[in-house]
Tab-separated table of C-alpha atoms in Angstrom:
chain	number	residue	atom	x	y	z
R	1	MET	CA	29.691	-50.515	-89.038
R	2	THR	CA	31.953	-53.222	-90.397
R	3	ALA	CA	34.460	-52.957	-93.234
R	4	SER	CA	32.594	-55.578	-95.275
R	5	ASN	CA	29.170	-53.994	-94.757
R	6	PRO	CA	29.337	-50.212	-94.319
R	7	LYS	CA	25.585	-49.990	-93.691
R	8	ALA	CA	25.617	-52.409	-90.776
R	9	PRO	CA	25.399	-50.953	-87.253
R	10	ILE	CA	28.667	-50.358	-85.436
R	11	GLY	CA	29.282	-53.273	-83.069
R	12	VAL	CA	30.086	-51.781	-79.667
R	13	GLY	CA	31.716	-53.533	-76.735
R	14	VAL	CA	31.297	-52.089	-73.252
R	15	ILE	CA	34.344	-52.571	-71.027
R	16	GLY	CA	33.411	-52.026	-67.401
R	17	CYS	CA	29.667	-52.273	-66.732
R	18	GLY	CA	29.409	-50.168	-63.586
R	19	GLU	CA	27.332	-47.108	-62.834
R	20	ILE	CA	28.115	-44.801	-65.753
R	21	ALA	CA	27.813	-47.670	-68.227
R	22	GLN	CA	24.463	-48.832	-66.862
R	23	LEU	CA	22.926	-45.391	-66.370
R	24	MET	CA	24.074	-43.708	-69.565
R	25	HIS	CA	26.119	-45.626	-72.131
R	26	LEU	CA	24.162	-48.873	-72.360
R	27	PRO	CA	20.710	-47.259	-72.780
R	28	VAL	CA	22.028	-44.837	-75.416
R	29	ILE	CA	23.878	-47.526	-77.382
R	30	HIS	CA	20.774	-49.719	-77.224
R	31	GLU	CA	18.456	-47.035	-78.620
R	32	LEU	CA	20.589	-45.623	-81.446
R	33	PRO	CA	19.970	-47.586	-84.673
R	34	GLU	CA	23.501	-46.921	-85.941
R	35	LEU	CA	24.915	-48.893	-82.992
R	36	ARG	CA	24.639	-52.520	-81.872
R	37	LEU	CA	25.616	-53.897	-78.481
R	38	ALA	CA	28.078	-56.593	-79.498
R	39	ALA	CA	29.749	-57.579	-76.216
R	40	LEU	CA	30.011	-56.833	-72.506
R	41	CYS	CA	32.980	-57.062	-70.148
R	42	ASP	CA	32.968	-56.833	-66.369
R	43	LEU	CA	34.671	-58.481	-63.420
R	44	SER	CA	31.293	-59.533	-61.997
R	45	ARG	CA	29.483	-62.538	-63.452
R	46	THR	CA	26.294	-61.344	-61.750
R	47	VAL	CA	26.429	-58.031	-63.598
R	48	LEU	CA	27.193	-59.747	-66.900
R	49	GLU	CA	24.365	-62.246	-66.560
R	50	THR	CA	21.820	-59.562	-65.663
R	51	LEU	CA	22.811	-57.116	-68.385
R	52	SER	CA	23.194	-59.782	-71.056
R	53	THR	CA	19.590	-60.808	-70.442
R	54	GLN	CA	18.379	-57.219	-70.309
R	55	TYR	CA	20.041	-56.177	-73.571
R	56	GLY	CA	20.133	-59.491	-75.412
R	57	VAL	CA	23.920	-59.686	-75.587
R	58	THR	CA	25.412	-63.185	-75.737
R	59	ALA	CA	29.127	-62.297	-75.868
R	60	CYS	CA	30.246	-61.662	-72.293
R	61	TYR	CA	33.808	-61.518	-70.986
R	62	GLN	CA	35.557	-60.960	-67.679
R	63	GLU	CA	38.860	-59.893	-69.291
R	64	TYR	CA	38.947	-56.903	-71.627
R	65	GLN	CA	41.509	-58.424	-73.993
R	66	ALA	CA	39.086	-61.230	-74.785
R	67	LEU	CA	36.437	-58.674	-75.746
R	68	LEU	CA	38.961	-56.774	-77.888
R	69	ASP	CA	39.793	-60.019	-79.702
R	70	ASP	CA	36.127	-60.491	-80.660
R	71	PRO	CA	35.768	-59.755	-84.414
R	72	ALA	CA	32.146	-58.684	-83.897
R	73	VAL	CA	33.364	-55.684	-81.889
R	74	ASP	CA	34.132	-52.624	-84.039
R	75	ALA	CA	34.375	-50.080	-81.224
R	76	VAL	CA	34.476	-49.950	-77.443
R	77	VAL	CA	33.557	-47.635	-74.620
R	78	ILE	CA	36.031	-47.841	-71.737
R	79	CYS	CA	34.452	-47.432	-68.306
R	80	THR	CA	36.998	-49.191	-66.102
R	81	PHE	CA	38.884	-47.612	-63.188
R	82	ASP	CA	42.319	-47.641	-64.846
R	83	HIS	CA	41.732	-46.414	-68.393
R	84	GLY	CA	45.218	-46.091	-69.871
R	85	PRO	CA	46.094	-49.792	-70.320
R	86	VAL	CA	42.715	-50.491	-71.928
R	87	VAL	CA	43.127	-47.572	-74.349
R	88	GLU	CA	46.529	-48.935	-75.345
R	89	ALA	CA	45.076	-52.411	-75.921
R	90	ALA	CA	42.113	-51.035	-77.903
R	91	ILE	CA	44.430	-49.156	-80.246
R	92	LYS	CA	46.563	-52.252	-80.763
R	93	ALA	CA	43.397	-54.240	-81.496
R	94	GLY	CA	42.290	-51.682	-84.100
R	95	LYS	CA	39.081	-50.679	-82.321
R	96	HIS	CA	37.531	-47.211	-82.342
R	97	PHE	CA	36.815	-46.058	-78.795
R	98	ILE	CA	35.360	-43.617	-76.302
R	99	VAL	CA	37.267	-43.536	-73.017
R	100	GLU	CA	35.785	-42.092	-69.850
R	101	LYS	CA	37.709	-39.412	-67.948
R	102	PRO	CA	40.570	-39.285	-67.214
R	103	LEU	CA	42.456	-40.539	-70.257
R	104	ALA	CA	45.149	-41.878	-67.907
R	105	PHE	CA	46.371	-41.094	-64.410
R	106	THR	CA	49.469	-39.108	-65.395
R	107	SER	CA	50.599	-37.120	-68.401
R	108	GLU	CA	53.544	-39.496	-68.792
R	109	GLU	CA	51.094	-42.371	-69.259
R	110	ALA	CA	48.844	-40.370	-71.591
R	111	ARG	CA	51.475	-38.984	-73.965
R	112	PRO	CA	52.218	-42.262	-75.826
R	113	LEU	CA	48.471	-42.978	-76.047
R	114	VAL	CA	47.893	-39.706	-77.893
R	115	LYS	CA	50.733	-40.521	-80.289
R	116	ALA	CA	49.508	-44.066	-80.891
R	117	ALA	CA	45.928	-42.934	-81.478
R	118	ASN	CA	47.030	-40.258	-83.943
R	119	GLU	CA	49.135	-42.750	-85.880
R	120	SER	CA	46.448	-45.446	-85.898
R	121	GLY	CA	43.815	-43.588	-87.889
R	122	LEU	CA	41.195	-44.806	-85.399
R	123	VAL	CA	38.475	-42.629	-83.903
R	124	GLY	CA	39.299	-42.014	-80.256
R	125	LEU	CA	37.281	-39.680	-78.030
R	126	VAL	CA	37.678	-38.763	-74.376
R	127	GLY	CA	34.220	-38.827	-72.791
R	128	TYR	CA	33.953	-35.126	-71.982
R	129	MET	CA	30.199	-35.257	-72.447
R	130	LYS	CA	29.635	-31.730	-71.084
R	131	LEU	CA	31.314	-30.347	-74.209
R	132	TYR	CA	28.400	-31.817	-76.189
R	133	ASP	CA	25.738	-30.365	-73.875
R	134	PRO	CA	23.441	-28.080	-75.950
R	135	GLY	CA	23.278	-25.580	-73.072
R	136	TYR	CA	27.080	-25.421	-72.944
R	137	ARG	CA	27.243	-24.932	-76.720
R	138	LEU	CA	24.706	-22.088	-76.404
R	139	GLY	CA	26.790	-20.607	-73.592
R	140	LEU	CA	29.915	-20.637	-75.780
R	141	GLU	CA	28.002	-18.743	-78.444
R	142	LYS	CA	27.023	-16.045	-75.934
R	143	ILE	CA	30.543	-15.888	-74.447
R	144	GLY	CA	31.887	-15.226	-77.932
R	145	GLN	CA	29.697	-12.125	-78.140
R	146	ILE	CA	30.910	-10.279	-75.025
R	147	GLY	CA	34.468	-9.543	-76.108
R	148	ARG	CA	37.562	-9.941	-73.937
R	149	PRO	CA	36.610	-11.325	-70.512
R	150	LYS	CA	37.639	-9.401	-67.413
R	151	MET	CA	37.429	-12.557	-65.304
R	152	ILE	CA	36.404	-16.219	-65.541
R	153	GLN	CA	35.097	-18.307	-62.646
R	154	VAL	CA	34.608	-22.078	-62.660
R	155	HIS	CA	33.039	-23.555	-59.526
R	156	ASP	CA	32.146	-27.175	-58.779
R	157	PHE	CA	31.007	-28.310	-55.342
R	158	ALA	CA	28.647	-30.860	-56.947
R	159	GLY	CA	26.001	-32.013	-54.446
R	160	ARG	CA	24.483	-35.202	-53.132
R	161	PHE	CA	25.462	-38.146	-55.298
R	162	ASP	CA	22.736	-40.439	-54.004
R	163	ARG	CA	19.640	-38.559	-55.194
R	164	TYR	CA	19.801	-39.734	-58.806
R	165	GLN	CA	19.987	-43.429	-57.848
R	166	GLN	CA	16.231	-43.637	-57.279
R	167	LEU	CA	15.739	-42.716	-60.949
R	168	TYR	CA	17.340	-45.895	-62.275
R	169	THR	CA	17.582	-49.630	-61.785
R	170	GLN	CA	21.199	-50.654	-61.364
R	171	VAL	CA	22.721	-54.067	-60.712
R	172	ARG	CA	25.780	-54.324	-58.474
R	173	GLY	CA	27.853	-57.464	-58.315
R	174	LYS	CA	29.254	-58.685	-55.024
R	175	ASP	CA	31.120	-61.531	-56.678
R	176	VAL	CA	34.231	-59.488	-57.500
R	177	ASP	CA	37.767	-60.317	-56.390
R	178	MET	CA	38.358	-57.452	-53.949
R	179	GLU	CA	42.044	-58.281	-53.650
R	180	ARG	CA	42.425	-57.655	-57.376
R	181	ILE	CA	40.657	-54.304	-57.049
R	182	LYS	CA	42.787	-53.275	-54.070
R	183	ALA	CA	45.945	-54.248	-55.940
R	184	THR	CA	44.913	-52.027	-58.871
R	185	GLN	CA	44.144	-49.118	-56.544
R	186	THR	CA	47.507	-49.514	-54.814
R	187	ASP	CA	49.305	-49.606	-58.148
R	188	VAL	CA	47.496	-46.474	-59.367
R	189	ALA	CA	48.288	-44.596	-56.143
R	190	ALA	CA	51.976	-45.432	-56.544
R	191	ARG	CA	51.975	-44.276	-60.178
R	192	VAL	CA	50.235	-41.007	-59.269
R	193	ALA	CA	52.668	-40.319	-56.431
R	194	ALA	CA	55.583	-40.946	-58.774
R	195	GLY	CA	54.059	-38.668	-61.390
R	196	LEU	CA	53.618	-35.823	-58.909
R	197	GLY	CA	57.162	-36.228	-57.676
R	198	GLN	CA	58.548	-36.568	-54.176
R	199	ASP	CA	57.871	-32.926	-53.254
R	200	HIS	CA	54.134	-33.111	-54.001
R	201	ALA	CA	53.217	-36.783	-53.547
R	202	GLY	CA	51.285	-35.819	-50.404
R	203	TYR	CA	48.631	-34.179	-52.567
R	204	THR	CA	47.470	-37.397	-54.208
R	205	ASP	CA	43.874	-36.988	-52.956
R	206	LEU	CA	43.642	-33.440	-54.309
R	207	TYR	CA	45.065	-34.527	-57.635
R	208	MET	CA	42.485	-37.317	-57.875
R	209	THR	CA	39.775	-34.751	-57.086
R	210	LEU	CA	40.928	-32.780	-60.127
R	211	LEU	CA	40.988	-35.908	-62.286
R	212	MET	CA	37.586	-37.220	-61.218
R	213	LEU	CA	35.116	-34.450	-60.346
R	214	GLY	CA	37.318	-31.678	-61.721
R	215	SER	CA	37.867	-33.315	-65.111
R	216	HIS	CA	34.555	-31.822	-66.265
R	217	ASP	CA	35.592	-28.345	-65.165
R	218	LEU	CA	39.043	-28.443	-66.723
R	219	ALA	CA	37.390	-29.576	-69.960
R	220	VAL	CA	34.664	-26.907	-70.144
R	221	LEU	CA	37.242	-24.227	-69.329
R	222	ARG	CA	39.585	-25.481	-72.048
R	223	GLY	CA	36.679	-25.865	-74.473
R	224	ALA	CA	35.836	-22.207	-74.036
R	225	PHE	CA	39.267	-20.569	-73.753
R	226	GLY	CA	41.927	-23.059	-74.808
R	227	VAL	CA	44.765	-24.369	-72.665
R	228	ALA	CA	45.757	-22.238	-69.667
R	229	GLU	CA	49.095	-20.508	-70.167
R	230	ARG	CA	49.932	-20.183	-66.458
R	231	VAL	CA	49.090	-21.367	-62.966
R	232	ASP	CA	49.495	-18.203	-60.895
R	233	TYR	CA	48.314	-19.582	-57.558
R	234	ALA	CA	46.995	-22.759	-55.941
R	235	GLN	CA	45.672	-23.499	-52.466
R	236	ALA	CA	44.739	-26.771	-50.783
R	237	VAL	CA	41.639	-25.621	-48.911
R	238	GLY	CA	40.916	-29.127	-47.650
R	239	PRO	CA	41.762	-32.784	-48.361
R	240	THR	CA	39.472	-32.784	-51.424
R	241	HIS	CA	38.996	-29.031	-51.938
R	242	ILE	CA	41.350	-27.119	-54.208
R	243	MET	CA	41.401	-23.557	-55.503
R	244	ALA	CA	43.629	-22.187	-58.270
R	245	VAL	CA	44.107	-19.000	-60.264
R	246	LEU	CA	44.949	-19.670	-63.903
R	247	GLY	CA	46.113	-17.349	-66.643
R	248	PHE	CA	44.788	-17.487	-70.196
R	249	ALA	CA	45.674	-15.677	-73.403
R	250	ASP	CA	45.460	-11.871	-73.411
R	251	ARG	CA	46.122	-11.862	-69.647
R	252	VAL	CA	42.644	-13.139	-68.786
R	253	PRO	CA	42.521	-14.666	-65.278
R	254	ALA	CA	40.368	-17.600	-64.197
R	255	LEU	CA	39.452	-18.752	-60.697
R	256	LEU	CA	38.933	-22.514	-60.470
R	257	GLU	CA	37.437	-24.154	-57.376
R	258	VAL	CA	36.619	-27.858	-57.080
R	259	ALA	CA	35.554	-29.812	-53.990
R	260	PHE	CA	33.949	-33.133	-53.077
R	261	GLY	CA	31.656	-33.531	-50.098
R	262	ALA	CA	28.881	-30.933	-50.404
R	263	GLN	CA	25.496	-32.346	-49.405
R	264	TYR	CA	23.448	-29.818	-51.368
R	265	GLU	CA	20.018	-30.737	-52.672
R	266	TRP	CA	20.956	-28.933	-55.876
R	267	TRP	CA	23.764	-29.430	-58.363
R	268	ASP	CA	26.386	-26.757	-57.745
R	269	GLU	CA	28.545	-26.529	-60.878
R	270	TRP	CA	28.846	-23.432	-63.033
R	271	MET	CA	31.104	-21.267	-65.177
R	272	THR	CA	30.708	-17.476	-65.186
R	273	VAL	CA	32.414	-15.159	-67.651
R	274	HIS	CA	32.501	-11.469	-66.755
R	275	GLY	CA	32.849	-9.072	-69.684
R	276	GLU	CA	33.122	-5.275	-69.781
R	277	LYS	CA	29.357	-4.809	-70.087
R	278	ASP	CA	27.831	-8.296	-69.989
R	279	GLU	CA	28.012	-11.476	-67.937
R	280	VAL	CA	27.380	-15.043	-69.064
R	281	ARG	CA	26.857	-17.898	-66.614
R	282	ILE	CA	26.450	-21.556	-67.569
R	283	ASP	CA	24.759	-23.672	-64.882
R	284	PHE	CA	25.367	-27.379	-65.394
R	285	GLN	CA	22.920	-30.090	-64.384
R	286	ASN	CA	23.572	-33.334	-62.522
R	287	PRO	CA	25.407	-35.455	-65.141
R	288	TYR	CA	23.459	-38.572	-64.142
R	289	VAL	CA	20.067	-37.059	-65.022
R	290	ARG	CA	18.954	-37.689	-68.582
R	291	ASN	CA	17.510	-35.018	-70.866
R	292	ALA	CA	18.660	-32.156	-68.640
R	293	ALA	CA	20.800	-29.574	-70.451
R	294	ALA	CA	22.823	-26.728	-68.972
R	295	THR	CA	21.102	-23.361	-68.467
R	296	VAL	CA	22.575	-20.058	-69.655
R	297	ARG	CA	22.031	-16.862	-67.629
R	298	LEU	CA	22.731	-13.525	-69.304
R	299	ARG	CA	23.161	-10.207	-67.544
R	300	GLU	CA	23.230	-7.294	-69.952
R	301	ALA	CA	22.104	-3.729	-70.472
R	302	ALA	CA	18.476	-2.939	-71.371
R	303	GLY	CA	18.587	0.676	-72.374
R	304	GLU	CA	20.026	2.489	-69.371
R	305	GLY	CA	19.145	-0.269	-66.918
R	306	PRO	CA	20.115	-3.876	-66.177
R	307	SER	CA	18.470	-6.947	-67.646
R	308	GLU	CA	18.721	-10.649	-66.876
R	309	ARG	CA	17.629	-13.504	-69.126
R	310	ILE	CA	17.618	-17.264	-68.609
R	311	LEU	CA	18.094	-19.403	-71.720
R	312	PRO	CA	17.407	-23.113	-71.178
R	313	GLY	CA	19.392	-25.496	-73.336
R	314	THR	CA	17.543	-27.918	-75.601
R	315	PRO	CA	16.418	-30.893	-73.470
R	316	GLU	CA	18.893	-33.591	-74.378
R	317	THR	CA	21.294	-36.079	-72.832
R	318	ALA	CA	24.873	-35.000	-73.476
R	319	PHE	CA	25.963	-38.654	-73.548
R	320	ARG	CA	23.581	-39.259	-76.455
R	321	ARG	CA	24.992	-36.301	-78.395
R	322	GLN	CA	28.468	-37.625	-77.701
R	323	TRP	CA	27.591	-41.005	-79.207
R	324	GLN	CA	25.953	-39.367	-82.224
R	325	HIS	CA	29.150	-37.407	-82.788
R	326	PHE	CA	31.186	-40.615	-82.420
R	327	ILE	CA	29.060	-42.269	-85.109
R	328	ALA	CA	29.626	-39.312	-87.424
R	329	CYS	CA	33.392	-39.563	-86.839
R	330	VAL	CA	33.472	-43.296	-87.589
R	331	GLU	CA	31.463	-42.662	-90.768
R	332	GLY	CA	33.966	-39.984	-91.812
R	333	LYS	CA	31.429	-37.164	-91.552
R	334	ALA	CA	33.043	-35.274	-88.649
R	335	ALA	CA	36.365	-34.701	-86.913
R	336	PRO	CA	36.602	-35.553	-83.179
R	337	GLN	CA	35.602	-32.671	-80.895
R	338	THR	CA	37.159	-34.300	-77.826
R	339	PRO	CA	40.316	-36.030	-79.097
R	340	LEU	CA	42.903	-37.578	-76.799
R	341	GLN	CA	45.077	-34.463	-76.945
R	342	GLY	CA	42.516	-32.674	-74.777
R	343	GLY	CA	42.799	-35.423	-72.184
R	344	LEU	CA	46.563	-34.961	-72.141
R	345	ASP	CA	46.219	-31.175	-71.877
R	346	ASP	CA	43.990	-31.548	-68.815
R	347	LEU	CA	46.350	-33.988	-67.126
R	348	GLU	CA	49.266	-31.629	-67.665
R	349	LEU	CA	47.265	-28.724	-66.230
R	350	ALA	CA	46.192	-30.789	-63.201
R	351	GLU	CA	49.836	-31.625	-62.529
R	352	ARG	CA	50.848	-27.968	-62.884
R	353	ILE	CA	48.155	-26.946	-60.398
R	354	ILE	CA	49.323	-29.490	-57.833
R	355	LYS	CA	52.956	-28.503	-58.295
R	356	ALA	CA	52.021	-24.858	-57.644
R	357	LEU	CA	51.113	-25.875	-54.080
R	358	PRO	CA	53.696	-25.743	-51.284
R	359	VAL	CA	56.024	-28.732	-50.989
R	360	LYS	CA	54.335	-31.688	-49.307
R	361	PRO	CA	56.282	-34.963	-49.448
R	362	GLY	CA	54.739	-38.319	-48.625
R	363	GLY	CA	51.774	-40.324	-49.788
R	364	GLY	CA	48.838	-39.134	-47.697
R	365	GLN	CA	46.932	-35.951	-46.956
R	366	ALA	CA	47.562	-34.058	-43.746
């Protein structure tokens, strides 16, 4: 949607055309009539050439600022590795945006982004697509019916990340400057270590686990119960396996466990809420599989005996619902459900969890 023609489709630029862009964002943008693929940006010319032909996009850039300067671009989706600088540039360029998780790598980096976005009047969403999942929304409805929880559990061991690849055709470019990528990774690692502080810089890998895989779990927990008031306990179970006990309002405890590396043939991510008489469990699906919503399991009384029901969520792709919500926000018909403040809240909680661990100076895991 342009200012001069409010009925025209929103011109979207995709910054970073890797896996999540190719598997989810590009197909959804292409199919929604309210959106138009206006430009692509990626470090690989091979990727740009292939995708430009596939989607009929002529405006292709290797630097994101050039895409942001394109007047045909009304909004962007940010799928790069280092999100914060691109968010800052998008706001300065006056573009609406969706940014993939995490919003930034530290709360210090994220705080001015939240302020700038709020002052800009632009629509800015963090891509917490699970909060748009119809099964998750159904689960929240059921959780609201069981009263004060006795206990919350959030568990994410994920599973094999290679199984979904056979479902899609993806182009990978080998013509990328690896020295540039390594320099960015080194810079990010230094910023993360500085953000954690000297006493906890040795937990960088665990912190990144929380920001990458665990970002979904922090978000669904916050979406259901608000921001955690306390971090009562944290344990580094392994180099990429962390467990924490959090405290929520009304003295409700939550056990959070996140780990990379499981080779399960199923997707192992769920949230269970234990009430006085009932139990609600939300089982999430592999995020890379389209039209697969979360499933809700209810345990409740049936007369004087137990009963268990399984409620499947409406078959839908959460990414598609996210984009539909974004369109509604740009058109002034809705307020953002996943604003940048939530991204900042999750970064602050991740830092609090890491700092609840024993002192571990240095830059690498033991």
